[in-house]
């Protein structure tokens, strides 16, 4: 091709478009970073709001961990605090009557019994929340003032001074825990016809005769322990700390406790006798004082004189070491978006901790604190998946003088929910 037929044309470089392309890439990268950050943030922010409880002074975050059954709803539906099935409606009834009688919330607890051809209201479904004495009194006042319906006005009246409830259930015995057969040993001593080596064998051979004696239990009782007895235990806790002990250790010298509060021990023996448990003595005790790791804000509801006595029952050296450890553990989460350390709620049975801890008693020595409820989880198949919420159990808030008793087997796995505010003081006896 002849050279003169070529024409060289200088083309100006398209710099602007290249710059625009780079700018778009930067914007997209920034958007992706912001989106990733928002995804992390959304995990800790409740955009849709927590399910509202019908009860005041309740830790709403508990709804994220378990299917809470409010106290008022349970009493309204089940007529009292029992947790057995109630026969509902015949299968010929339609949804209109079903809904009008039991409401939308109860429909979640309704199950159809094919054998009986009836609906049953499963009162064991959900985690029954038992509020503190002060909250129950407040609910009773509000119900009397706000509602015109007679049945609802007196809904809380039987509980305005506290709760006295017992729940019996099938035992979950582990053969390695021989002391879980305390009832068996007592029955053997009074009935020569029983000669069995294991709890399960006794349960099978004497099921009809001893079904109530061999059943396991948990219960909540108000009005048993007096303020004077609570004061004596708090003073004992202060004396133990002055003597070099702390507010966490479990003590085996139970004579110290028995000599200081003999009347309280006799009351507990009578209480256990009502459950069919007799001739038992304390083997260990602990006066546990718990404070929140992270303060939730607000003003403490505890009286100043009570707070002063509770502080005297805390081993200051041990508390400072604990606070320092928590602070060091939470330094990194402040910068790397990790979840900070909080109170752990590790479900354990008492017999897993010690083979002698066949029965457990908790007596609350303080009130006005926030959080620190006692959670019992039922031995039920619905609770076996750790990735899901707790479906069945009992959640009990603390009140000064309130007593919680339970058998120590694996049917009563329990833990303490995180403390939010105030000082939680509890006398634990095994």
PDB file of N, CA, C and O in Angstrom, residues 165-169 180 215-221 268 271-272 275 277 280 348-351 357-362 374-377 394 396 403-415 428-430:
ATOM      1  N   UNK A 165     -46.512 -22.200  95.387  1.00  0.00           N
ATOM      2  CA  UNK A 165     -46.815 -23.130  94.304  1.00  0.00           C
ATOM      3  C   UNK A 165     -45.796 -24.253  94.278  1.00  0.00           C
ATOM      4  O   UNK A 165     -44.604 -24.029  94.528  1.00  0.00           O
ATOM      5  N   UNK A 166     -46.271 -25.452  93.973  1.00  0.00           N
ATOM      6  CA  UNK A 166     -45.404 -26.628  93.858  1.00  0.00           C
ATOM      7  C   UNK A 166     -45.708 -27.315  92.534  1.00  0.00           C
ATOM      8  O   UNK A 166     -46.871 -27.421  92.138  1.00  0.00           O
ATOM      9  N   UNK A 167     -44.658 -27.779  91.868  1.00  0.00           N
ATOM     10  CA  UNK A 167     -44.819 -28.503  90.613  1.00  0.00           C
ATOM     11  C   UNK A 167     -44.076 -29.823  90.704  1.00  0.00           C
ATOM     12  O   UNK A 167     -42.884 -29.864  91.039  1.00  0.00           O
ATOM     13  N   UNK A 168     -44.782 -30.919  90.418  1.00  0.00           N
ATOM     14  CA  UNK A 168     -44.191 -32.251  90.433  1.00  0.00           C
ATOM     15  C   UNK A 168     -44.057 -32.747  88.995  1.00  0.00           C
ATOM     16  O   UNK A 168     -44.902 -32.462  88.141  1.00  0.00           O
ATOM     17  N   UNK A 169     -42.995 -33.491  88.737  1.00  0.00           N
ATOM     18  CA  UNK A 169     -42.755 -33.992  87.395  1.00  0.00           C
ATOM     19  C   UNK A 169     -41.955 -35.289  87.474  1.00  0.00           C
ATOM     20  O   UNK A 169     -41.439 -35.661  88.529  1.00  0.00           O
ATOM     21  N   UNK A 180     -29.250 -39.210  94.505  1.00  0.00           N
ATOM     22  CA  UNK A 180     -30.554 -38.829  94.002  1.00  0.00           C
ATOM     23  C   UNK A 180     -31.621 -39.794  94.485  1.00  0.00           C
ATOM     24  O   UNK A 180     -32.804 -39.597  94.251  1.00  0.00           O
ATOM     25  N   UNK A 215     -41.606 -38.884  92.961  1.00  0.00           N
ATOM     26  CA  UNK A 215     -41.600 -37.859  91.924  1.00  0.00           C
ATOM     27  C   UNK A 215     -40.658 -36.723  92.323  1.00  0.00           C
ATOM     28  O   UNK A 215     -40.441 -36.467  93.501  1.00  0.00           O
ATOM     29  N   UNK A 216     -40.109 -36.062  91.323  1.00  0.00           N
ATOM     30  CA  UNK A 216     -39.238 -34.918  91.572  1.00  0.00           C
ATOM     31  C   UNK A 216     -40.061 -33.643  91.515  1.00  0.00           C
ATOM     32  O   UNK A 216     -41.207 -33.647  91.064  1.00  0.00           O
ATOM     33  N   UNK A 217     -39.478 -32.541  91.943  1.00  0.00           N
ATOM     34  CA  UNK A 217     -40.302 -31.355  92.145  1.00  0.00           C
ATOM     35  C   UNK A 217     -39.483 -30.082  92.073  1.00  0.00           C
ATOM     36  O   UNK A 217     -38.253 -30.095  92.104  1.00  0.00           O
ATOM     37  N   UNK A 218     -40.201 -28.972  92.017  1.00  0.00           N
ATOM     38  CA  UNK A 218     -39.677 -27.627  92.244  1.00  0.00           C
ATOM     39  C   UNK A 218     -40.830 -26.795  92.798  1.00  0.00           C
ATOM     40  O   UNK A 218     -42.000 -27.087  92.517  1.00  0.00           O
ATOM     41  N   UNK A 219     -40.512 -25.789  93.591  1.00  0.00           N
ATOM     42  CA  UNK A 219     -41.573 -24.994  94.201  1.00  0.00           C
ATOM     43  C   UNK A 219     -41.101 -23.603  94.584  1.00  0.00           C
ATOM     44  O   UNK A 219     -39.911 -23.367  94.803  1.00  0.00           O
ATOM     45  N   UNK A 220     -42.055 -22.667  94.657  1.00  0.00           N
ATOM     46  CA  UNK A 220     -41.803 -21.283  95.050  1.00  0.00           C
ATOM     47  C   UNK A 220     -42.723 -20.953  96.217  1.00  0.00           C
ATOM     48  O   UNK A 220     -43.939 -21.171  96.129  1.00  0.00           O
ATOM     49  N   UNK A 221     -42.141 -20.422  97.304  1.00  0.00           N
ATOM     50  CA  UNK A 221     -42.922 -20.188  98.518  1.00  0.00           C
ATOM     51  C   UNK A 221     -42.561 -18.840  99.126  1.00  0.00           C
ATOM     52  O   UNK A 221     -41.400 -18.568  99.434  1.00  0.00           O
ATOM     53  N   UNK A 268     -37.562 -25.098 106.992  1.00  0.00           N
ATOM     54  CA  UNK A 268     -37.246 -25.777 105.733  1.00  0.00           C
ATOM     55  C   UNK A 268     -37.496 -27.274 105.837  1.00  0.00           C
ATOM     56  O   UNK A 268     -37.953 -27.903 104.872  1.00  0.00           O
ATOM     57  N   UNK A 271     -41.084 -27.715 105.382  1.00  0.00           N
ATOM     58  CA  UNK A 271     -41.454 -27.492 103.987  1.00  0.00           C
ATOM     59  C   UNK A 271     -41.152 -28.716 103.142  1.00  0.00           C
ATOM     60  O   UNK A 271     -41.984 -29.145 102.325  1.00  0.00           O
ATOM     61  N   UNK A 272     -39.977 -29.302 103.335  1.00  0.00           N
ATOM     62  CA  UNK A 272     -39.626 -30.503 102.573  1.00  0.00           C
ATOM     63  C   UNK A 272     -40.512 -31.682 102.955  1.00  0.00           C
ATOM     64  O   UNK A 272     -40.801 -32.548 102.122  1.00  0.00           O
ATOM     65  N   UNK A 275     -43.378 -32.084 100.837  1.00  0.00           N
ATOM     66  CA  UNK A 275     -43.077 -32.704  99.556  1.00  0.00           C
ATOM     67  C   UNK A 275     -42.836 -34.209  99.687  1.00  0.00           C
ATOM     68  O   UNK A 275     -42.542 -34.872  98.694  1.00  0.00           O
ATOM     69  N   UNK A 277     -40.400 -35.449 101.687  1.00  0.00           N
ATOM     70  CA  UNK A 277     -38.975 -35.640 101.966  1.00  0.00           C
ATOM     71  C   UNK A 277     -38.743 -35.371 103.455  1.00  0.00           C
ATOM     72  O   UNK A 277     -38.964 -34.251 103.923  1.00  0.00           O
ATOM     73  N   UNK A 280     -33.834 -35.202 106.465  1.00  0.00           N
ATOM     74  CA  UNK A 280     -32.670 -34.730 105.726  1.00  0.00           C
ATOM     75  C   UNK A 280     -32.051 -33.554 106.482  1.00  0.00           C
ATOM     76  O   UNK A 280     -32.743 -32.834 107.208  1.00  0.00           O
ATOM     77  N   UNK A 348     -27.025 -26.388  84.723  1.00  0.00           N
ATOM     78  CA  UNK A 348     -26.453 -27.551  85.401  1.00  0.00           C
ATOM     79  C   UNK A 348     -27.444 -28.048  86.448  1.00  0.00           C
ATOM     80  O   UNK A 348     -28.252 -27.280  86.979  1.00  0.00           O
ATOM     81  N   UNK A 349     -27.365 -29.318  86.751  1.00  0.00           N
ATOM     82  CA  UNK A 349     -28.126 -29.853  87.883  1.00  0.00           C
ATOM     83  C   UNK A 349     -27.214 -29.847  89.099  1.00  0.00           C
ATOM     84  O   UNK A 349     -25.984 -29.843  88.987  1.00  0.00           O
ATOM     85  N   UNK A 350     -27.817 -29.831  90.269  1.00  0.00           N
ATOM     86  CA  UNK A 350     -27.020 -29.789  91.496  1.00  0.00           C
ATOM     87  C   UNK A 350     -26.198 -31.052  91.670  1.00  0.00           C
ATOM     88  O   UNK A 350     -25.076 -31.007  92.185  1.00  0.00           O
ATOM     89  N   UNK A 351     -26.739 -32.175  91.240  1.00  0.00           N
ATOM     90  CA  UNK A 351     -26.003 -33.428  91.378  1.00  0.00           C
ATOM     91  C   UNK A 351     -24.824 -33.514  90.416  1.00  0.00           C
ATOM     92  O   UNK A 351     -23.917 -34.316  90.622  1.00  0.00           O
ATOM     93  N   UNK A 357     -25.574 -33.320  96.643  1.00  0.00           N
ATOM     94  CA  UNK A 357     -26.548 -32.237  96.529  1.00  0.00           C
ATOM     95  C   UNK A 357     -27.855 -32.759  95.946  1.00  0.00           C
ATOM     96  O   UNK A 357     -28.221 -32.470  94.812  1.00  0.00           O
ATOM     97  N   UNK A 358     -28.586 -33.539  96.751  1.00  0.00           N
ATOM     98  CA  UNK A 358     -29.823 -34.167  96.281  1.00  0.00           C
ATOM     99  C   UNK A 358     -30.973 -33.185  96.203  1.00  0.00           C
ATOM    100  O   UNK A 358     -31.876 -33.336  95.381  1.00  0.00           O
ATOM    101  N   UNK A 359     -30.968 -32.170  97.073  1.00  0.00           N
ATOM    102  CA  UNK A 359     -32.029 -31.162  97.066  1.00  0.00           C
ATOM    103  C   UNK A 359     -31.396 -29.785  97.244  1.00  0.00           C
ATOM    104  O   UNK A 359     -30.379 -29.645  97.910  1.00  0.00           O
ATOM    105  N   UNK A 360     -32.035 -28.791  96.654  1.00  0.00           N
ATOM    106  CA  UNK A 360     -31.489 -27.433  96.702  1.00  0.00           C
ATOM    107  C   UNK A 360     -32.537 -26.447  97.188  1.00  0.00           C
ATOM    108  O   UNK A 360     -33.711 -26.534  96.825  1.00  0.00           O
ATOM    109  N   UNK A 361     -32.097 -25.501  98.020  1.00  0.00           N
ATOM    110  CA  UNK A 361     -32.963 -24.441  98.533  1.00  0.00           C
ATOM    111  C   UNK A 361     -32.294 -23.097  98.297  1.00  0.00           C
ATOM    112  O   UNK A 361     -31.115 -22.928  98.584  1.00  0.00           O
ATOM    113  N   UNK A 362     -33.061 -22.154  97.758  1.00  0.00           N
ATOM    114  CA  UNK A 362     -32.598 -20.771  97.621  1.00  0.00           C
ATOM    115  C   UNK A 362     -33.507 -19.873  98.440  1.00  0.00           C
ATOM    116  O   UNK A 362     -34.733 -19.963  98.327  1.00  0.00           O
ATOM    117  N   UNK A 374     -34.046 -16.861  88.546  1.00  0.00           N
ATOM    118  CA  UNK A 374     -33.674 -18.278  88.537  1.00  0.00           C
ATOM    119  C   UNK A 374     -34.451 -18.973  87.422  1.00  0.00           C
ATOM    120  O   UNK A 374     -35.686 -18.937  87.397  1.00  0.00           O
ATOM    121  N   UNK A 375     -33.730 -19.584  86.505  1.00  0.00           N
ATOM    122  CA  UNK A 375     -34.344 -20.286  85.379  1.00  0.00           C
ATOM    123  C   UNK A 375     -34.231 -21.791  85.575  1.00  0.00           C
ATOM    124  O   UNK A 375     -33.136 -22.317  85.760  1.00  0.00           O
ATOM    125  N   UNK A 376     -35.372 -22.479  85.568  1.00  0.00           N
ATOM    126  CA  UNK A 376     -35.422 -23.936  85.544  1.00  0.00           C
ATOM    127  C   UNK A 376     -35.893 -24.367  84.160  1.00  0.00           C
ATOM    128  O   UNK A 376     -36.901 -23.861  83.649  1.00  0.00           O
ATOM    129  N   UNK A 377     -35.182 -25.313  83.562  1.00  0.00           N
ATOM    130  CA  UNK A 377     -35.533 -25.815  82.232  1.00  0.00           C
ATOM    131  C   UNK A 377     -36.073 -27.232  82.362  1.00  0.00           C
ATOM    132  O   UNK A 377     -35.447 -28.095  82.998  1.00  0.00           O
ATOM    133  N   UNK A 394     -39.485 -22.756  84.060  1.00  0.00           N
ATOM    134  CA  UNK A 394     -39.991 -21.812  85.058  1.00  0.00           C
ATOM    135  C   UNK A 394     -38.929 -20.754  85.297  1.00  0.00           C
ATOM    136  O   UNK A 394     -37.757 -21.080  85.488  1.00  0.00           O
ATOM    137  N   UNK A 396     -38.154 -17.558  87.803  1.00  0.00           N
ATOM    138  CA  UNK A 396     -38.604 -17.009  89.083  1.00  0.00           C
ATOM    139  C   UNK A 396     -37.768 -15.792  89.443  1.00  0.00           C
ATOM    140  O   UNK A 396     -36.545 -15.870  89.545  1.00  0.00           O
ATOM    141  N   UNK A 403     -38.585 -18.316  99.007  1.00  0.00           N
ATOM    142  CA  UNK A 403     -37.904 -19.611  99.079  1.00  0.00           C
ATOM    143  C   UNK A 403     -38.192 -20.394  97.801  1.00  0.00           C
ATOM    144  O   UNK A 403     -39.349 -20.499  97.380  1.00  0.00           O
ATOM    145  N   UNK A 404     -37.145 -20.930  97.196  1.00  0.00           N
ATOM    146  CA  UNK A 404     -37.280 -21.815  96.033  1.00  0.00           C
ATOM    147  C   UNK A 404     -36.651 -23.150  96.393  1.00  0.00           C
ATOM    148  O   UNK A 404     -35.505 -23.196  96.848  1.00  0.00           O
ATOM    149  N   UNK A 405     -37.401 -24.226  96.227  1.00  0.00           N
ATOM    150  CA  UNK A 405     -36.886 -25.565  96.527  1.00  0.00           C
ATOM    151  C   UNK A 405     -36.971 -26.416  95.263  1.00  0.00           C
ATOM    152  O   UNK A 405     -37.851 -26.217  94.423  1.00  0.00           O
ATOM    153  N   UNK A 406     -36.057 -27.382  95.147  1.00  0.00           N
ATOM    154  CA  UNK A 406     -36.079 -28.267  93.987  1.00  0.00           C
ATOM    155  C   UNK A 406     -35.261 -29.510  94.279  1.00  0.00           C
ATOM    156  O   UNK A 406     -34.329 -29.488  95.084  1.00  0.00           O
ATOM    157  N   UNK A 407     -35.632 -30.601  93.623  1.00  0.00           N
ATOM    158  CA  UNK A 407     -34.805 -31.800  93.652  1.00  0.00           C
ATOM    159  C   UNK A 407     -33.618 -31.584  92.718  1.00  0.00           C
ATOM    160  O   UNK A 407     -33.693 -30.796  91.776  1.00  0.00           O
ATOM    161  N   UNK A 408     -32.537 -32.308  92.979  1.00  0.00           N
ATOM    162  CA  UNK A 408     -31.271 -31.966  92.321  1.00  0.00           C
ATOM    163  C   UNK A 408     -30.942 -32.711  91.063  1.00  0.00           C
ATOM    164  O   UNK A 408     -29.816 -32.618  90.571  1.00  0.00           O
ATOM    165  N   UNK A 409     -31.899 -33.455  90.503  1.00  0.00           N
ATOM    166  CA  UNK A 409     -31.602 -34.250  89.316  1.00  0.00           C
ATOM    167  C   UNK A 409     -31.572 -33.454  88.034  1.00  0.00           C
ATOM    168  O   UNK A 409     -31.746 -32.231  88.015  1.00  0.00           O
ATOM    169  N   UNK A 410     -31.388 -34.163  86.932  1.00  0.00           N
ATOM    170  CA  UNK A 410     -31.254 -33.518  85.629  1.00  0.00           C
ATOM    171  C   UNK A 410     -32.586 -33.036  85.077  1.00  0.00           C
ATOM    172  O   UNK A 410     -32.639 -32.401  84.027  1.00  0.00           O
ATOM    173  N   UNK A 411     -33.658 -33.323  85.793  1.00  0.00           N
ATOM    174  CA  UNK A 411     -34.967 -32.784  85.423  1.00  0.00           C
ATOM    175  C   UNK A 411     -35.118 -31.345  85.913  1.00  0.00           C
ATOM    176  O   UNK A 411     -36.102 -30.672  85.561  1.00  0.00           O
ATOM    177  N   UNK A 412     -34.178 -30.873  86.718  1.00  0.00           N
ATOM    178  CA  UNK A 412     -34.207 -29.506  87.227  1.00  0.00           C
ATOM    179  C   UNK A 412     -32.917 -28.764  86.873  1.00  0.00           C
ATOM    180  O   UNK A 412     -32.254 -28.193  87.741  1.00  0.00           O
ATOM    181  N   UNK A 413     -32.548 -28.794  85.605  1.00  0.00           N
ATOM    182  CA  UNK A 413     -31.404 -27.991  85.166  1.00  0.00           C
ATOM    183  C   UNK A 413     -31.726 -26.522  85.423  1.00  0.00           C
ATOM    184  O   UNK A 413     -32.813 -26.049  85.084  1.00  0.00           O
ATOM    185  N   UNK A 414     -30.789 -25.801  86.021  1.00  0.00           N
ATOM    186  CA  UNK A 414     -31.087 -24.410  86.379  1.00  0.00           C
ATOM    187  C   UNK A 414     -29.848 -23.542  86.202  1.00  0.00           C
ATOM    188  O   UNK A 414     -28.718 -24.022  86.131  1.00  0.00           O
ATOM    189  N   UNK A 415     -30.103 -22.221  86.171  1.00  0.00           N
ATOM    190  CA  UNK A 415     -29.036 -21.235  86.112  1.00  0.00           C
ATOM    191  C   UNK A 415     -29.602 -19.891  86.544  1.00  0.00           C
ATOM    192  O   UNK A 415     -30.807 -19.754  86.775  1.00  0.00           O
ATOM    193  N   UNK A 428     -27.997 -20.189  99.605  1.00  0.00           N
ATOM    194  CA  UNK A 428     -28.184 -21.489  98.957  1.00  0.00           C
ATOM    195  C   UNK A 428     -27.853 -22.587  99.961  1.00  0.00           C
ATOM    196  O   UNK A 428     -26.806 -22.543 100.614  1.00  0.00           O
ATOM    197  N   UNK A 429     -28.741 -23.545 100.088  1.00  0.00           N
ATOM    198  CA  UNK A 429     -28.532 -24.674 100.997  1.00  0.00           C
ATOM    199  C   UNK A 429     -28.744 -25.963 100.212  1.00  0.00           C
ATOM    200  O   UNK A 429     -29.722 -26.110  99.470  1.00  0.00           O
ATOM    201  N   UNK A 430     -27.821 -26.900 100.367  1.00  0.00           N
ATOM    202  CA  UNK A 430     -27.956 -28.219  99.758  1.00  0.00           C
ATOM    203  C   UNK A 430     -28.082 -29.282 100.846  1.00  0.00           C
ATOM    204  O   UNK A 430     -27.478 -29.192 101.889  1.00  0.00           O
TER     205      UNK A 430
END
